[in-house]
mmCIF file of C-alpha atoms and ligand atoms in Angstrom:
data_model
loop_
_atom_site.group_PDB
_atom_site.id
_atom_site.type_symbol
_atom_site.label_atom_id
_atom_site.label_comp_id
_atom_site.label_asym_id
_atom_site.label_seq_id
_atom_site.Cartn_x
_atom_site.Cartn_y
_atom_site.Cartn_z
ATOM 1 C CA MET A 1 16.848 9.091 -26.260
ATOM 2 C CA GLU A 2 16.075 12.759 -25.667
ATOM 3 C CA VAL A 3 18.531 14.919 -23.936
ATOM 4 C CA ILE A 4 17.161 17.720 -21.678
ATOM 5 C CA ALA A 5 19.543 20.251 -20.269
ATOM 6 C CA HIS A 6 19.275 20.635 -16.454
ATOM 7 C CA ARG A 7 19.061 24.233 -15.335
ATOM 8 C CA GLY A 8 20.322 25.103 -18.695
ATOM 9 C CA ASN A 9 23.957 24.367 -19.751
ATOM 10 C CA LYS A 10 24.891 23.720 -16.029
ATOM 11 C CA ALA A 11 28.259 22.424 -16.621
ATOM 12 C CA TYR A 12 29.521 25.511 -18.351
ATOM 13 C CA THR A 13 27.359 28.343 -17.553
ATOM 14 C CA PRO A 14 25.721 29.829 -14.385
ATOM 15 C CA GLU A 15 22.522 27.633 -13.801
ATOM 16 C CA ASN A 16 18.978 29.037 -14.483
ATOM 17 C CA THR A 17 20.205 32.129 -16.339
ATOM 18 C CA MET A 18 19.469 33.230 -19.734
ATOM 19 C CA ALA A 19 23.050 32.676 -20.588
ATOM 20 C CA ALA A 20 22.664 28.973 -19.370
ATOM 21 C CA PHE A 21 19.563 28.545 -21.586
ATOM 22 C CA MET A 22 20.849 30.017 -24.766
ATOM 23 C CA SER A 23 24.015 28.167 -24.408
ATOM 24 C CA ALA A 24 22.155 24.823 -23.958
ATOM 25 C CA ALA A 25 20.005 25.644 -27.021
ATOM 26 C CA SER A 26 23.014 25.476 -29.270
ATOM 27 C CA TYR A 27 23.178 21.807 -28.934
ATOM 28 C CA SER A 28 20.679 19.445 -30.325
ATOM 29 C CA ILE A 29 18.772 18.956 -27.077
ATOM 30 C CA SER A 30 14.933 18.245 -26.846
ATOM 31 C CA GLY A 31 14.335 20.546 -23.866
ATOM 32 C CA ILE A 32 15.479 22.540 -21.037
ATOM 33 C CA GLU A 33 14.640 22.058 -17.287
ATOM 34 C CA LEU A 34 14.464 25.008 -14.961
ATOM 35 C CA ASP A 35 13.002 25.902 -11.640
ATOM 36 C CA VAL A 36 10.277 28.257 -10.673
ATOM 37 C CA GLN A 37 9.570 29.992 -7.399
ATOM 38 C CA TRP A 38 7.713 33.313 -6.576
ATOM 39 C CA THR A 39 9.090 36.493 -5.156
ATOM 40 C CA ARG A 40 7.554 38.311 -2.237
ATOM 41 C CA ASP A 41 5.465 40.350 -4.505
ATOM 42 C CA GLY A 42 4.197 37.342 -6.347
ATOM 43 C CA VAL A 43 6.439 37.345 -9.607
ATOM 44 C CA PRO A 44 7.401 33.910 -10.989
ATOM 45 C CA VAL A 45 11.249 33.842 -11.248
ATOM 46 C CA ILE A 46 13.655 31.118 -12.329
ATOM 47 C CA PHE A 47 15.629 29.980 -9.307
ATOM 48 C CA HIS A 48 16.760 26.778 -7.713
ATOM 49 C CA ASP A 49 17.686 27.251 -4.166
ATOM 50 C CA GLU A 50 15.439 28.660 -1.347
ATOM 51 C CA LYS A 51 18.168 31.222 -0.438
ATOM 52 C CA VAL A 52 20.108 33.303 -2.941
ATOM 53 C CA ASP A 53 23.406 32.897 -1.166
ATOM 54 C CA ARG A 54 25.072 30.186 -3.383
ATOM 55 C CA THR A 55 24.252 31.643 -6.784
ATOM 56 C CA THR A 56 24.259 35.339 -6.510
ATOM 57 C CA ASN A 57 26.138 38.216 -4.736
ATOM 58 C CA GLY A 58 23.132 38.620 -2.379
ATOM 59 C CA ARG A 59 22.125 36.873 1.108
ATOM 60 C CA GLY A 60 18.747 35.699 2.412
ATOM 61 C CA TRP A 61 15.472 33.853 1.398
ATOM 62 C CA LEU A 62 14.526 34.252 -2.113
ATOM 63 C CA ARG A 63 10.921 34.634 -1.004
ATOM 64 C CA SER A 64 11.826 37.670 1.042
ATOM 65 C CA PHE A 65 12.861 39.634 -2.119
ATOM 66 C CA THR A 66 10.546 41.747 -4.432
ATOM 67 C CA TYR A 67 11.227 41.212 -7.996
ATOM 68 C CA ASN A 68 12.891 44.525 -8.423
ATOM 69 C CA GLU A 69 15.226 43.853 -5.395
ATOM 70 C CA LEU A 70 16.044 40.465 -6.917
ATOM 71 C CA ARG A 71 17.053 42.099 -10.252
ATOM 72 C CA GLU A 72 19.762 44.076 -8.503
ATOM 73 C CA LEU A 73 21.609 40.835 -7.752
ATOM 74 C CA ASP A 74 24.353 39.290 -9.826
ATOM 75 C CA ALA A 75 23.551 35.740 -10.730
ATOM 76 C CA GLY A 76 26.681 35.120 -12.914
ATOM 77 C CA GLY A 77 29.644 36.439 -11.220
ATOM 78 C CA TRP A 78 29.877 33.451 -8.859
ATOM 79 C CA PHE A 79 30.475 31.098 -11.741
ATOM 80 C CA GLY A 80 32.992 33.182 -13.686
ATOM 81 C CA GLU A 81 33.999 36.756 -14.714
ATOM 82 C CA ALA A 82 32.564 36.301 -18.136
ATOM 83 C CA PHE A 83 29.144 35.973 -16.719
ATOM 84 C CA ARG A 84 29.086 38.956 -14.318
ATOM 85 C CA GLY A 85 25.948 40.902 -14.596
ATOM 86 C CA GLU A 86 23.639 37.959 -15.451
ATOM 87 C CA LYS A 87 20.363 38.443 -13.733
ATOM 88 C CA ILE A 88 17.740 36.135 -12.290
ATOM 89 C CA PRO A 89 15.321 35.874 -14.923
ATOM 90 C CA CYS A 90 11.441 36.037 -14.404
ATOM 91 C CA LEU A 91 9.243 33.360 -16.082
ATOM 92 C CA GLU A 92 7.856 36.064 -18.589
ATOM 93 C CA GLU A 93 11.374 36.683 -19.967
ATOM 94 C CA VAL A 94 12.195 32.970 -20.367
ATOM 95 C CA VAL A 95 8.930 32.324 -22.025
ATOM 96 C CA ASP A 96 9.482 35.114 -24.327
ATOM 97 C CA TRP A 97 12.692 33.573 -25.521
ATOM 98 C CA PHE A 98 11.407 29.852 -25.377
ATOM 99 C CA LYS A 99 8.402 30.592 -27.601
ATOM 100 C CA ASN A 100 10.836 30.995 -30.687
ATOM 101 C CA GLN A 101 12.831 27.800 -29.952
ATOM 102 C CA ASP A 102 11.923 24.386 -31.033
ATOM 103 C CA LEU A 103 12.384 23.062 -27.517
ATOM 104 C CA THR A 104 10.109 21.643 -24.490
ATOM 105 C CA LEU A 105 10.160 23.603 -21.523
ATOM 106 C CA HIS A 106 10.335 21.491 -18.319
ATOM 107 C CA LEU A 107 9.279 23.683 -15.548
ATOM 108 C CA GLU A 108 9.859 22.355 -12.236
ATOM 109 C CA VAL A 109 7.640 24.036 -9.465
ATOM 110 C CA LYS A 110 9.802 24.313 -6.192
ATOM 111 C CA LYS A 111 8.178 24.335 -2.857
ATOM 112 C CA PRO A 112 5.364 26.641 -3.257
ATOM 113 C CA PRO A 113 3.901 28.973 -0.640
ATOM 114 C CA LYS A 114 0.849 27.690 1.340
ATOM 115 C CA GLU A 115 -1.533 29.859 -0.745
ATOM 116 C CA TYR A 116 -0.106 28.579 -4.058
ATOM 117 C CA ARG A 117 -3.083 28.474 -6.233
ATOM 118 C CA PRO A 118 -3.390 31.884 -7.432
ATOM 119 C CA LEU A 119 0.428 31.943 -7.984
ATOM 120 C CA LEU A 120 0.474 28.869 -9.940
ATOM 121 C CA ASP A 121 -2.585 29.859 -12.045
ATOM 122 C CA LYS A 122 -0.865 33.074 -12.767
ATOM 123 C CA ALA A 123 2.247 31.343 -14.062
ATOM 124 C CA LEU A 124 0.289 28.784 -16.247
ATOM 125 C CA ASN A 125 -1.958 31.550 -17.563
ATOM 126 C CA LEU A 126 1.138 33.281 -18.822
ATOM 127 C CA LEU A 127 2.368 30.028 -20.467
ATOM 128 C CA THR A 128 -1.248 29.507 -22.068
ATOM 129 C CA LYS A 129 -1.325 33.139 -23.262
ATOM 130 C CA GLU A 130 1.938 32.527 -25.016
ATOM 131 C CA GLY A 131 0.776 29.273 -26.622
ATOM 132 C CA MET A 132 3.249 27.146 -24.576
ATOM 133 C CA GLU A 133 0.996 24.636 -23.027
ATOM 134 C CA GLN A 134 1.672 21.973 -25.545
ATOM 135 C CA ARG A 135 5.389 22.470 -25.294
ATOM 136 C CA THR A 136 5.538 22.533 -21.432
ATOM 137 C CA VAL A 137 5.889 19.940 -18.965
ATOM 138 C CA ILE A 138 5.332 20.783 -15.337
ATOM 139 C CA SER A 139 6.970 18.729 -12.779
ATOM 140 C CA THR A 140 7.077 18.901 -8.977
ATOM 141 C CA PHE A 141 7.931 17.089 -5.945
ATOM 142 C CA TYR A 142 4.744 18.562 -4.386
ATOM 143 C CA HIS A 143 2.275 16.004 -5.625
ATOM 144 C CA PRO A 144 -0.975 17.803 -4.517
ATOM 145 C CA LEU A 145 -0.025 20.505 -7.084
ATOM 146 C CA LEU A 146 -0.498 17.860 -9.938
ATOM 147 C CA LYS A 147 -3.863 17.036 -8.559
ATOM 148 C CA TYR A 148 -4.837 20.522 -8.315
ATOM 149 C CA MET A 149 -3.672 21.114 -11.940
ATOM 150 C CA ALA A 150 -5.555 18.086 -13.253
ATOM 151 C CA GLN A 151 -8.838 19.457 -11.908
ATOM 152 C CA GLY A 152 -8.357 22.987 -12.748
ATOM 153 C CA SER A 153 -8.598 25.121 -16.161
ATOM 154 C CA THR A 154 -4.944 24.488 -16.857
ATOM 155 C CA GLU A 155 -5.250 20.822 -17.632
ATOM 156 C CA GLY A 156 -3.842 21.197 -21.249
ATOM 157 C CA PHE A 157 -0.237 20.938 -19.638
ATOM 158 C CA GLU A 158 1.710 17.617 -19.565
ATOM 159 C CA ARG A 159 2.222 17.023 -15.865
ATOM 160 C CA ALA A 160 5.074 14.873 -14.416
ATOM 161 C CA LEU A 161 5.393 13.268 -10.965
ATOM 162 C CA LEU A 162 9.008 14.068 -9.597
ATOM 163 C CA THR A 163 10.474 11.809 -7.209
ATOM 164 C CA LYS A 164 13.723 11.220 -5.539
ATOM 165 C CA THR A 165 13.272 7.472 -4.876
ATOM 166 C CA PRO A 166 11.418 4.630 -6.551
ATOM 167 C CA LEU A 167 7.770 4.683 -5.812
ATOM 168 C CA PHE A 168 5.716 1.803 -4.484
ATOM 169 C CA ARG A 169 3.113 0.893 -7.224
ATOM 170 C CA GLY A 170 4.518 3.945 -9.183
ATOM 171 C CA ILE A 171 2.081 3.496 -12.056
ATOM 172 C CA ARG A 172 -0.899 3.213 -9.955
ATOM 173 C CA TYR A 173 0.169 6.237 -7.989
ATOM 174 C CA ALA A 174 0.939 8.286 -11.085
ATOM 175 C CA ASN A 175 -2.730 7.335 -12.469
ATOM 176 C CA VAL A 176 -4.325 8.489 -9.112
ATOM 177 C CA LEU A 177 -2.481 11.834 -9.657
ATOM 178 C CA GLN A 178 -3.275 12.009 -13.261
ATOM 179 C CA ALA A 179 0.230 12.414 -13.956
ATOM 180 C CA HIS A 180 1.481 11.962 -17.603
ATOM 181 C CA ALA A 181 5.112 11.133 -16.799
ATOM 182 C CA ILE A 182 7.538 10.132 -14.056
ATOM 183 C CA HIS A 183 10.817 11.925 -13.379
ATOM 184 C CA ILE A 184 13.053 10.190 -11.035
ATOM 185 C CA ARG A 185 16.656 10.687 -9.622
ATOM 186 C CA HIS A 186 19.006 8.111 -11.102
ATOM 187 C CA SER A 187 20.218 5.495 -8.622
ATOM 188 C CA TYR A 188 21.109 1.862 -8.786
ATOM 189 C CA GLN A 189 17.968 0.997 -6.854
ATOM 190 C CA ALA A 190 15.658 3.178 -9.221
ATOM 191 C CA MET A 191 17.194 1.633 -12.375
ATOM 192 C CA HIS A 192 15.272 -1.491 -11.525
ATOM 193 C CA PHE A 193 11.927 0.357 -12.248
ATOM 194 C CA TYR A 194 12.656 2.170 -15.503
ATOM 195 C CA ALA A 195 11.878 -0.521 -18.073
ATOM 196 C CA SER A 196 8.895 -1.881 -16.092
ATOM 197 C CA TRP A 197 7.285 1.690 -15.966
ATOM 198 C CA ALA A 198 8.059 2.547 -19.620
ATOM 199 C CA LYS A 199 6.296 -0.661 -20.542
ATOM 200 C CA HIS A 200 3.019 0.844 -19.315
ATOM 201 C CA GLY A 201 3.710 3.707 -21.955
ATOM 202 C CA ILE A 202 4.431 6.377 -19.360
ATOM 203 C CA PRO A 203 7.397 8.500 -20.276
ATOM 204 C CA VAL A 204 10.159 7.946 -17.823
ATOM 205 C CA ARG A 205 12.777 10.807 -17.530
ATOM 206 C CA VAL A 206 15.721 10.387 -15.245
ATOM 207 C CA TYR A 207 17.857 13.125 -13.590
ATOM 208 C CA THR A 208 20.901 13.986 -13.200
ATOM 209 C CA VAL A 209 22.712 11.907 -15.732
ATOM 210 C CA ASN A 210 26.200 13.079 -16.201
ATOM 211 C CA ARG A 211 28.039 9.944 -16.836
ATOM 212 C CA VAL A 212 27.892 8.480 -20.430
ATOM 213 C CA LYS A 213 28.035 4.881 -18.839
ATOM 214 C CA ASP A 214 24.814 5.802 -16.936
ATOM 215 C CA ALA A 215 23.067 7.428 -19.942
ATOM 216 C CA LEU A 216 23.642 4.327 -21.982
ATOM 217 C CA LYS A 217 22.246 2.257 -19.281
ATOM 218 C CA CYS A 218 19.188 4.452 -19.124
ATOM 219 C CA HIS A 219 18.852 4.050 -22.910
ATOM 220 C CA ARG A 220 18.912 0.303 -22.746
ATOM 221 C CA LEU A 221 16.316 0.393 -20.085
ATOM 222 C CA ASN A 222 13.948 2.403 -22.357
ATOM 223 C CA VAL A 223 14.219 5.629 -20.447
ATOM 224 C CA ASN A 224 12.590 8.290 -22.502
ATOM 225 C CA SER A 225 14.855 11.264 -21.687
ATOM 226 C CA ILE A 226 17.815 11.985 -19.479
ATOM 227 C CA ILE A 227 18.035 15.350 -17.753
ATOM 228 C CA THR A 228 21.714 16.355 -17.674
ATOM 229 C CA ASP A 229 24.030 19.235 -16.608
ATOM 230 C CA ASP A 230 26.230 18.419 -19.604
ATOM 231 C CA PRO A 231 24.140 18.650 -22.887
ATOM 232 C CA LYS A 232 27.254 18.893 -24.887
ATOM 233 C CA THR A 233 28.531 15.500 -23.944
ATOM 234 C CA MET A 234 25.127 13.785 -24.107
ATOM 235 C CA THR A 235 24.074 15.079 -27.302
ATOM 236 C CA SER A 236 27.078 13.853 -28.818
ATOM 237 C CA VAL A 237 26.554 10.297 -27.489
ATOM 238 C CA PHE A 238 22.937 10.338 -28.845
ATOM 239 C CA LYS A 239 23.399 12.482 -31.814
ATOM 240 C CA ASN A 240 21.327 10.398 -34.173
ATOM 241 C CA ASN A 241 18.847 9.683 -31.722
ATOM 242 C CA GLN A 242 17.036 12.568 -30.466
ATOM 243 C CA LYS A 243 13.391 12.720 -30.701
ATOM 244 C CA THR A 244 12.015 9.378 -29.691
ATOM 245 C CA SER A 245 8.639 10.050 -28.598
HETATM 246 O O1 LIG B 1 13.757 17.993 -12.532
HETATM 247 C C1 LIG B 1 14.722 17.225 -12.044
HETATM 248 C C2 LIG B 1 15.650 17.872 -11.048
HETATM 249 O O2 LIG B 1 15.836 19.139 -11.450
HETATM 250 C C3 LIG B 1 15.255 17.841 -9.732
HETATM 251 O O3 LIG B 1 16.181 18.118 -8.801
HETATM 252 O O4 LIG B 1 17.329 19.714 -7.258
HETATM 253 O O5 LIG B 1 18.058 19.619 -9.519
HETATM 254 O O6 LIG B 1 15.850 20.727 -9.000
HETATM 255 P P1 LIG B 1 16.914 19.552 -8.549
HETATM 256 CA CA1 LIG B 2 15.127 21.258 -10.963
#
């Protein structure tokens, strides 16, 4: 069972910051999941919410800020004094650190602007230029993006269909989108699908699994990876069982 750290070491550090990624990397995880969005001036940045209010000292829509304006915000103080001064990282900064780690980058593309193609291409080109395309999994709830990526020049990336609920004829749908993996929110109803999808040879990765009991259940159902806020606990559970695929 592979353990993927959700937004970094989210349980103990401010999510989606360099502090969170570096802390997560101190455990024997297989990868880190993080969220990408774009600033008003088109810079890909790592951030979860549409508004900056919850995890910074600023207010307003992330998309209304330029990159320089965003860098003025404190993205750590809300979590704890020890993290005051953490910044919202841009994708470039994260990739620069990531390329020297033995980790898979799980990049979730959040709701993109209408004209997303040049922005997405720019982000993927950056990853390609840094030799990250074989180590990056792109996931998104916005499924037309997967189709676009499958048809474009950026087809070297693994692409994952991200869903909150089980999908009717999930494997067939993934094939139509040319997705390589399914990422699904953990629930009692969804559990019934894990083993049958895995049987088709498609990696099934489940989020957000924070209870040991649920992680063990996922393991029994042939789930490939769990995405967790608590990589410390989960890597201790699966310590001899990391890279299974
Ligand atoms: O990638 C899985 C998970 O991160 C999706 O939900 O809201 O935590 O980004 P969310
Ligand atoms: Ca995410």
